[in-house]
PDB file of C-alpha atoms in Angstrom:
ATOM      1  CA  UNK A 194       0.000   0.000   0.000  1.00  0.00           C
ATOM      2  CA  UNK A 195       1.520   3.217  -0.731  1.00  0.00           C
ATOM      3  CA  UNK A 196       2.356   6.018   1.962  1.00  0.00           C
ATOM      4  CA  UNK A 197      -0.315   8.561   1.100  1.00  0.00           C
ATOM      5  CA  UNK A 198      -2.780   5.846   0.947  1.00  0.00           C
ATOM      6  CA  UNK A 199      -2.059   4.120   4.578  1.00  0.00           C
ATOM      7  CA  UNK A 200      -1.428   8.214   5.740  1.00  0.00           C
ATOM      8  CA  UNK A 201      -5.016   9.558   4.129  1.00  0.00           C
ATOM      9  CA  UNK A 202      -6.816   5.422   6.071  1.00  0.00           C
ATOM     10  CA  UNK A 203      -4.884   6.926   9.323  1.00  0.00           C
ATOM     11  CA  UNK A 204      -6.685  10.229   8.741  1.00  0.00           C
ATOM     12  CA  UNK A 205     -10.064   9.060   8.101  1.00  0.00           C
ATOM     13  CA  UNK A 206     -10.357   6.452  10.922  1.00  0.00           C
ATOM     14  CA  UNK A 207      -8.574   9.061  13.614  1.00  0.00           C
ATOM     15  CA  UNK A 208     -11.166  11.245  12.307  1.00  0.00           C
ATOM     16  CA  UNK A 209     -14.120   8.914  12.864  1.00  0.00           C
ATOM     17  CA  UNK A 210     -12.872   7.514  16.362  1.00  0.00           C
ATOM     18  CA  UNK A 211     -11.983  10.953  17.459  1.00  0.00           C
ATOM     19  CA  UNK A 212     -15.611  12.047  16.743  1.00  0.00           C
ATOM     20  CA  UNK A 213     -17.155   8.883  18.476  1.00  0.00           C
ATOM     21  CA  UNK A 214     -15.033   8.841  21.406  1.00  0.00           C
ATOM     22  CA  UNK A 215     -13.287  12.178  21.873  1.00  0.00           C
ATOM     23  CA  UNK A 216      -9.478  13.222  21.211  1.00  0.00           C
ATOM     24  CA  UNK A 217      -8.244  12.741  24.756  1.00  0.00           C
ATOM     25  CA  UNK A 218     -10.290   9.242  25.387  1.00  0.00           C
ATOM     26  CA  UNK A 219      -8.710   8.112  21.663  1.00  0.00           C
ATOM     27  CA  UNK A 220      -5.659   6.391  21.997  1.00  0.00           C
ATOM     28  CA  UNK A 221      -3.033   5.658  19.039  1.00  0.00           C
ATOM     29  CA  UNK A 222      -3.491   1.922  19.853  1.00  0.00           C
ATOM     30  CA  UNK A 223      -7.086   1.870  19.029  1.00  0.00           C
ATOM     31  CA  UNK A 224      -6.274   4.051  15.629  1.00  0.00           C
ATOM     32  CA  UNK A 225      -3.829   1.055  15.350  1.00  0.00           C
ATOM     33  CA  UNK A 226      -5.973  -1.855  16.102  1.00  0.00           C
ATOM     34  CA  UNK A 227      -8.962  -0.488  13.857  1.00  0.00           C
ATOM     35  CA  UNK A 228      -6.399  -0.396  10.801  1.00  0.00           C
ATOM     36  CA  UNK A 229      -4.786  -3.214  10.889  1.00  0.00           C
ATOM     37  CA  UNK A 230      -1.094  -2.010  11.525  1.00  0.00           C
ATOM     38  CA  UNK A 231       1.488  -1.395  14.370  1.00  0.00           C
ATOM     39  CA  UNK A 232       1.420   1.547  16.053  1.00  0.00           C
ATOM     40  CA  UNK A 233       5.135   1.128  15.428  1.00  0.00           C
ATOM     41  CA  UNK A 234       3.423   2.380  11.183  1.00  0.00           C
ATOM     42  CA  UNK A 235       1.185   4.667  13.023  1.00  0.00           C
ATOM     43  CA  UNK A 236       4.380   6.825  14.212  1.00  0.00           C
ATOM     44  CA  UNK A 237       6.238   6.466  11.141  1.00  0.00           C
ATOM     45  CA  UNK A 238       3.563   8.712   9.383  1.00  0.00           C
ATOM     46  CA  UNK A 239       2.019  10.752  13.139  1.00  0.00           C
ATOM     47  CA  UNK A 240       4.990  10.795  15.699  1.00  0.00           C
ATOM     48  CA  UNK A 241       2.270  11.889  17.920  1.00  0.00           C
ATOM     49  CA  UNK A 242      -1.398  12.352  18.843  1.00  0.00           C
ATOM     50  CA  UNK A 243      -1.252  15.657  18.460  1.00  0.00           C
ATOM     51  CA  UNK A 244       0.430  16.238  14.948  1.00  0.00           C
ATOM     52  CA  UNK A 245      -2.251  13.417  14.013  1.00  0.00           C
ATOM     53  CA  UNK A 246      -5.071  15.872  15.294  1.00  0.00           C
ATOM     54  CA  UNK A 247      -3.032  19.211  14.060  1.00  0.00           C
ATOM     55  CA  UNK A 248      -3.440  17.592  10.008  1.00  0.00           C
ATOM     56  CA  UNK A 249      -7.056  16.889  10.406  1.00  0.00           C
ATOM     57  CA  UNK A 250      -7.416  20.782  11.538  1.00  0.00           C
ATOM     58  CA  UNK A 251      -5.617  21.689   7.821  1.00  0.00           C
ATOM     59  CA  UNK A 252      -8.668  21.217   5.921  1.00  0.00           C
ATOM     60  CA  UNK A 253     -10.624  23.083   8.482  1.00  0.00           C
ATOM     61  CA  UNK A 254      -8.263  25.884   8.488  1.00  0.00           C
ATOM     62  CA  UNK A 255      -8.011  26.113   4.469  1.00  0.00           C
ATOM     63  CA  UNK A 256     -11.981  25.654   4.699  1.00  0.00           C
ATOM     64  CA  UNK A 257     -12.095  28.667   7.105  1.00  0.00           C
ATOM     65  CA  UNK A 258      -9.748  30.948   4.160  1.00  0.00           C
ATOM     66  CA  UNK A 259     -11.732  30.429   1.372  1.00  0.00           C
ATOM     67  CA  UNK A 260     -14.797  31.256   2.652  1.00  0.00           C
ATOM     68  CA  UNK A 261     -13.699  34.174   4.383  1.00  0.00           C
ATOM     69  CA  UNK A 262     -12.315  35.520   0.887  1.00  0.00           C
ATOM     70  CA  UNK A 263     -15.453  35.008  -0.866  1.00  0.00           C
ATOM     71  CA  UNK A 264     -17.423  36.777   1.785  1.00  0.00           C
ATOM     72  CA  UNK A 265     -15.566  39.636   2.571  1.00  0.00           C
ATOM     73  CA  UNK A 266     -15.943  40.657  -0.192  1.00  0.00           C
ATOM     74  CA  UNK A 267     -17.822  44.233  -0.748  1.00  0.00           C
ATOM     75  CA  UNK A 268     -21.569  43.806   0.139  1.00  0.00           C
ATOM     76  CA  UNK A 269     -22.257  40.372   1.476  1.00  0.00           C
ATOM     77  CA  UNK A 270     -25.346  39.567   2.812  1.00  0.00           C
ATOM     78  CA  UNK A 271     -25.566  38.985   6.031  1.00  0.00           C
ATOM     79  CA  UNK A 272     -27.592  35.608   5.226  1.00  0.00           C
ATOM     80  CA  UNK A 273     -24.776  34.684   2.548  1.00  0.00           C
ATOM     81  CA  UNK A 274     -22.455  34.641   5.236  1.00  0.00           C
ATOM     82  CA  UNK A 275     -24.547  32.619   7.893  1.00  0.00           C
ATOM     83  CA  UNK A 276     -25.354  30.306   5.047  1.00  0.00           C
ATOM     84  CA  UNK A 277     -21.408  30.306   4.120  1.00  0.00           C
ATOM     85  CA  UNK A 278     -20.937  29.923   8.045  1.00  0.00           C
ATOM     86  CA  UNK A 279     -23.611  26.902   8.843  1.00  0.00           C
ATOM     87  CA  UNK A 280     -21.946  24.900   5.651  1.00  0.00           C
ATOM     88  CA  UNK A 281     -18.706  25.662   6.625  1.00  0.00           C
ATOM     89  CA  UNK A 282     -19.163  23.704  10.045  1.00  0.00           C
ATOM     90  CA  UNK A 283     -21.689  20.983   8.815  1.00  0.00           C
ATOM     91  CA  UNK A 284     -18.383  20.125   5.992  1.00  0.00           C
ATOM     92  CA  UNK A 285     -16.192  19.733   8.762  1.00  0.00           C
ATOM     93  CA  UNK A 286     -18.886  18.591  11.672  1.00  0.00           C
ATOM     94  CA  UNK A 287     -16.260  14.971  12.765  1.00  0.00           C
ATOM     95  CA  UNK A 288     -13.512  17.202  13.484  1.00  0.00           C
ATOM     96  CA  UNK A 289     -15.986  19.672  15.519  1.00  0.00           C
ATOM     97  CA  UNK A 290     -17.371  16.177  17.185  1.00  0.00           C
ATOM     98  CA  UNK A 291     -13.832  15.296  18.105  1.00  0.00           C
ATOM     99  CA  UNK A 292     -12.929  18.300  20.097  1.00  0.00           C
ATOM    100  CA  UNK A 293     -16.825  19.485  21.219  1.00  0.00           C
ATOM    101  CA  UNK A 294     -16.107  18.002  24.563  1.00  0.00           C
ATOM    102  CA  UNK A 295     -11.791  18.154  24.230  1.00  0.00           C
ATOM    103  CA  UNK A 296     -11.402  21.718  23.117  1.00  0.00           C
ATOM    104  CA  UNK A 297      -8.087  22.106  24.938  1.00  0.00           C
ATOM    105  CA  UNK A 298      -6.656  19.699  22.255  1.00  0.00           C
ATOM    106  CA  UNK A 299      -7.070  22.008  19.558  1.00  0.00           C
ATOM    107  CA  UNK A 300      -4.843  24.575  21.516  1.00  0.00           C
ATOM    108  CA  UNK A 301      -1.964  21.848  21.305  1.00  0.00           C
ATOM    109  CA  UNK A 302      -2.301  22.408  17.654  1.00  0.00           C
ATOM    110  CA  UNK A 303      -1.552  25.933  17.341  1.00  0.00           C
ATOM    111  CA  UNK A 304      -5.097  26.407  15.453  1.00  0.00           C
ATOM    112  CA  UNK A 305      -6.790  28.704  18.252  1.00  0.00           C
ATOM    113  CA  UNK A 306      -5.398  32.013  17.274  1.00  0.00           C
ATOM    114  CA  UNK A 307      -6.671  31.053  13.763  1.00  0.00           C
ATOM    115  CA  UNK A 308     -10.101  30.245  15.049  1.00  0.00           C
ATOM    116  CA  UNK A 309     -10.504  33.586  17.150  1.00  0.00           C
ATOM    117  CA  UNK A 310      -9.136  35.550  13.991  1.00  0.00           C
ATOM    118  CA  UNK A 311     -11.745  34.000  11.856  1.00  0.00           C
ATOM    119  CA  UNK A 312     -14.366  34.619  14.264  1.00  0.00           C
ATOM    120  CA  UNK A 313     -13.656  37.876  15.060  1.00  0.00           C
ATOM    121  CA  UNK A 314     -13.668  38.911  11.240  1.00  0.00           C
ATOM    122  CA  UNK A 315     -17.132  36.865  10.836  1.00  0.00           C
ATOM    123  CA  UNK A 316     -18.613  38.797  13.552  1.00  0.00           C
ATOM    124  CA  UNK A 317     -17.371  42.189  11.724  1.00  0.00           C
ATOM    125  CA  UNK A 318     -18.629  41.091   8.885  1.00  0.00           C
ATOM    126  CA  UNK A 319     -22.502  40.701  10.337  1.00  0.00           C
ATOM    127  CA  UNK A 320     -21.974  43.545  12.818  1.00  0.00           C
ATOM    128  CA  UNK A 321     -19.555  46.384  11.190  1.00  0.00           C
ATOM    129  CA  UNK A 322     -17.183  48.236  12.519  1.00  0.00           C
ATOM    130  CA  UNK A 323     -17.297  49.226  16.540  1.00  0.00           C
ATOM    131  CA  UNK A 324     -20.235  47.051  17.590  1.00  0.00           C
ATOM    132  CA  UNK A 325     -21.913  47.610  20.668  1.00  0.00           C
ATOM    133  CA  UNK A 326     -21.505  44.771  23.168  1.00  0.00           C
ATOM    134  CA  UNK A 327     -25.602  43.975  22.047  1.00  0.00           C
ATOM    135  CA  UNK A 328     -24.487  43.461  18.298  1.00  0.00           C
ATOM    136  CA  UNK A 329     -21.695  41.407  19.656  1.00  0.00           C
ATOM    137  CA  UNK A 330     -23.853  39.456  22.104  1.00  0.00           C
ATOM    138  CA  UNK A 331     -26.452  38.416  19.620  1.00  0.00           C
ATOM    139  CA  UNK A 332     -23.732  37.544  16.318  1.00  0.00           C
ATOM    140  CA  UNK A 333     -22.227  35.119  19.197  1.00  0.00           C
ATOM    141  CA  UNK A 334     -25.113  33.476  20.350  1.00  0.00           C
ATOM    142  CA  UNK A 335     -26.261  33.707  16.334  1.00  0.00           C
ATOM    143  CA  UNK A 336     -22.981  31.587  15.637  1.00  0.00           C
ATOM    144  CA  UNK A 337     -23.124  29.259  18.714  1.00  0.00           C
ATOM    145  CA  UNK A 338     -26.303  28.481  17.986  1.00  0.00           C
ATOM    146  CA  UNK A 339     -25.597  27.650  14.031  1.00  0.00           C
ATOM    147  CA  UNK A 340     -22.563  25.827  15.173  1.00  0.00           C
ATOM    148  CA  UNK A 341     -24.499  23.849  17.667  1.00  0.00           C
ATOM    149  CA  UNK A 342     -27.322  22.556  14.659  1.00  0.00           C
ATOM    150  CA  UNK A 343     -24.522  21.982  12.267  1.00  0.00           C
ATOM    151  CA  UNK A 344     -22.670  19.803  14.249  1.00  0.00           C
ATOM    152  CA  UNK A 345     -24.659  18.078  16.774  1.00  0.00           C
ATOM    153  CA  UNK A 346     -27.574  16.730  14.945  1.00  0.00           C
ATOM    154  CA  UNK A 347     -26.070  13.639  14.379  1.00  0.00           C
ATOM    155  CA  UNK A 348     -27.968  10.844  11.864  1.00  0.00           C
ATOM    156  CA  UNK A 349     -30.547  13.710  11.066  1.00  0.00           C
ATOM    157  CA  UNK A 350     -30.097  14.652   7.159  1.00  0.00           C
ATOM    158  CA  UNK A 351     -29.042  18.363   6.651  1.00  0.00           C
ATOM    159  CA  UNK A 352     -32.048  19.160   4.874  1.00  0.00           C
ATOM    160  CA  UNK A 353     -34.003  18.571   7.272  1.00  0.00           C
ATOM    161  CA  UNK A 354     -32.819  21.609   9.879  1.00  0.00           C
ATOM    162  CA  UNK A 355     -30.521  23.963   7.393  1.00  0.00           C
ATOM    163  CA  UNK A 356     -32.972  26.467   6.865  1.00  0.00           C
ATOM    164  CA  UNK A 357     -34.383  27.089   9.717  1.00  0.00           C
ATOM    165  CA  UNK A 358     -31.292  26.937  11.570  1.00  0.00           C
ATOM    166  CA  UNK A 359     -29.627  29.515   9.219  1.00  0.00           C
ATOM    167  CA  UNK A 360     -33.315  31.422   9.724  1.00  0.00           C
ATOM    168  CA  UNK A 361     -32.948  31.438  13.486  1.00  0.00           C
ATOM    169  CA  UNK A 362     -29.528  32.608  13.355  1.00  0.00           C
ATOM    170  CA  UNK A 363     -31.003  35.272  10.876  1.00  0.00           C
ATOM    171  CA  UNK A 364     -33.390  36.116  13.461  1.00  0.00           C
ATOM    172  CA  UNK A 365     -30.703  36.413  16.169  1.00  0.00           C
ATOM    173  CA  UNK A 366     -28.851  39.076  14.105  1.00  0.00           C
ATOM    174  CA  UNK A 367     -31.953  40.521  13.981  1.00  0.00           C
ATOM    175  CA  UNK A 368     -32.657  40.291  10.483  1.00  0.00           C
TER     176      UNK A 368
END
């Protein structure tokens, strides 16, 4: 089997056990056992739990880039960027599983400033510039709350809950 192949089957089944069981209650034995190889294989392409977990954020992070460059862009809708927002974390809802309850593992990764900064410029987007601590208060709960649908509505098909979750987060921004 070749490297990328065995590297991407590490990924994926890291990714799934993560988001079943948690980062932290994961170990690299289990990843191990469920593929098949020696943990001894695992290292040779992770040397640790942690650079495992910081290559499953990449996607995430290069997610997070593109749609902050289409949205930024002059005039946005505020609903194009909840809607940009909700499918952003539904795409990437395992890896949001995985750390929901182990969020203190994504600081190992050096992804947090990344996730504040991308934050920070969604809520500019929806609130302009020098919100009041009201504007602020309702774009967070707006974006907890579409977080919260996207991610942990496990086994329920998207199309069931998108649009009104992506209307109630409208609603929040008052809109």
């Amino acid at each position: 089997m070749a490297r990328t192949d065995t590297r991407e089957r590490i990924r994926s089944v890291a990714l799934e056990l993560f988001a079943q069981n948690g980062f932290e209650s994961t170990s690299l034995r289990e990843i191990a056992e469920r593929l098949g190889i020696t943990k001894a294989a695992l290292y040779y392409h992770f040397p640790s739990k942690n650079d495992l977990l910081a290559e499953l954020v990449l996607p995430l992070t290069d997610d997070m880039a593109a749609m902050l460059s289409r949205v930024e862009a002059a005039g946005t809708p505020a609903r194009t960027v909840i809607e940009e927002t909700f499918d952003l974390f539904h795409r990437h809802r395992p890896l949001f599983q995985a750390v929901v309850n182990d969020f203190a593992a994504l600081g190992r990764t050096g992804v947090v400033p990344l996730l504040l900064d991308w934050r920070t410029r969604v809520v500019a987007l929806l609130t302009g510039p020098d919100p009041s601590p009201e504007e602020q208060a309702r774009v967070l709960v707006a974006l907890g709350g579409l977080q919260d649908s996207a991610v942990m509505l496990p086994g329920i098909p998207v199309e069931r809950y998108r649009a009104a979750a992506i209307d109630a987060s409208c609603r929040a921004l008052g809109g």
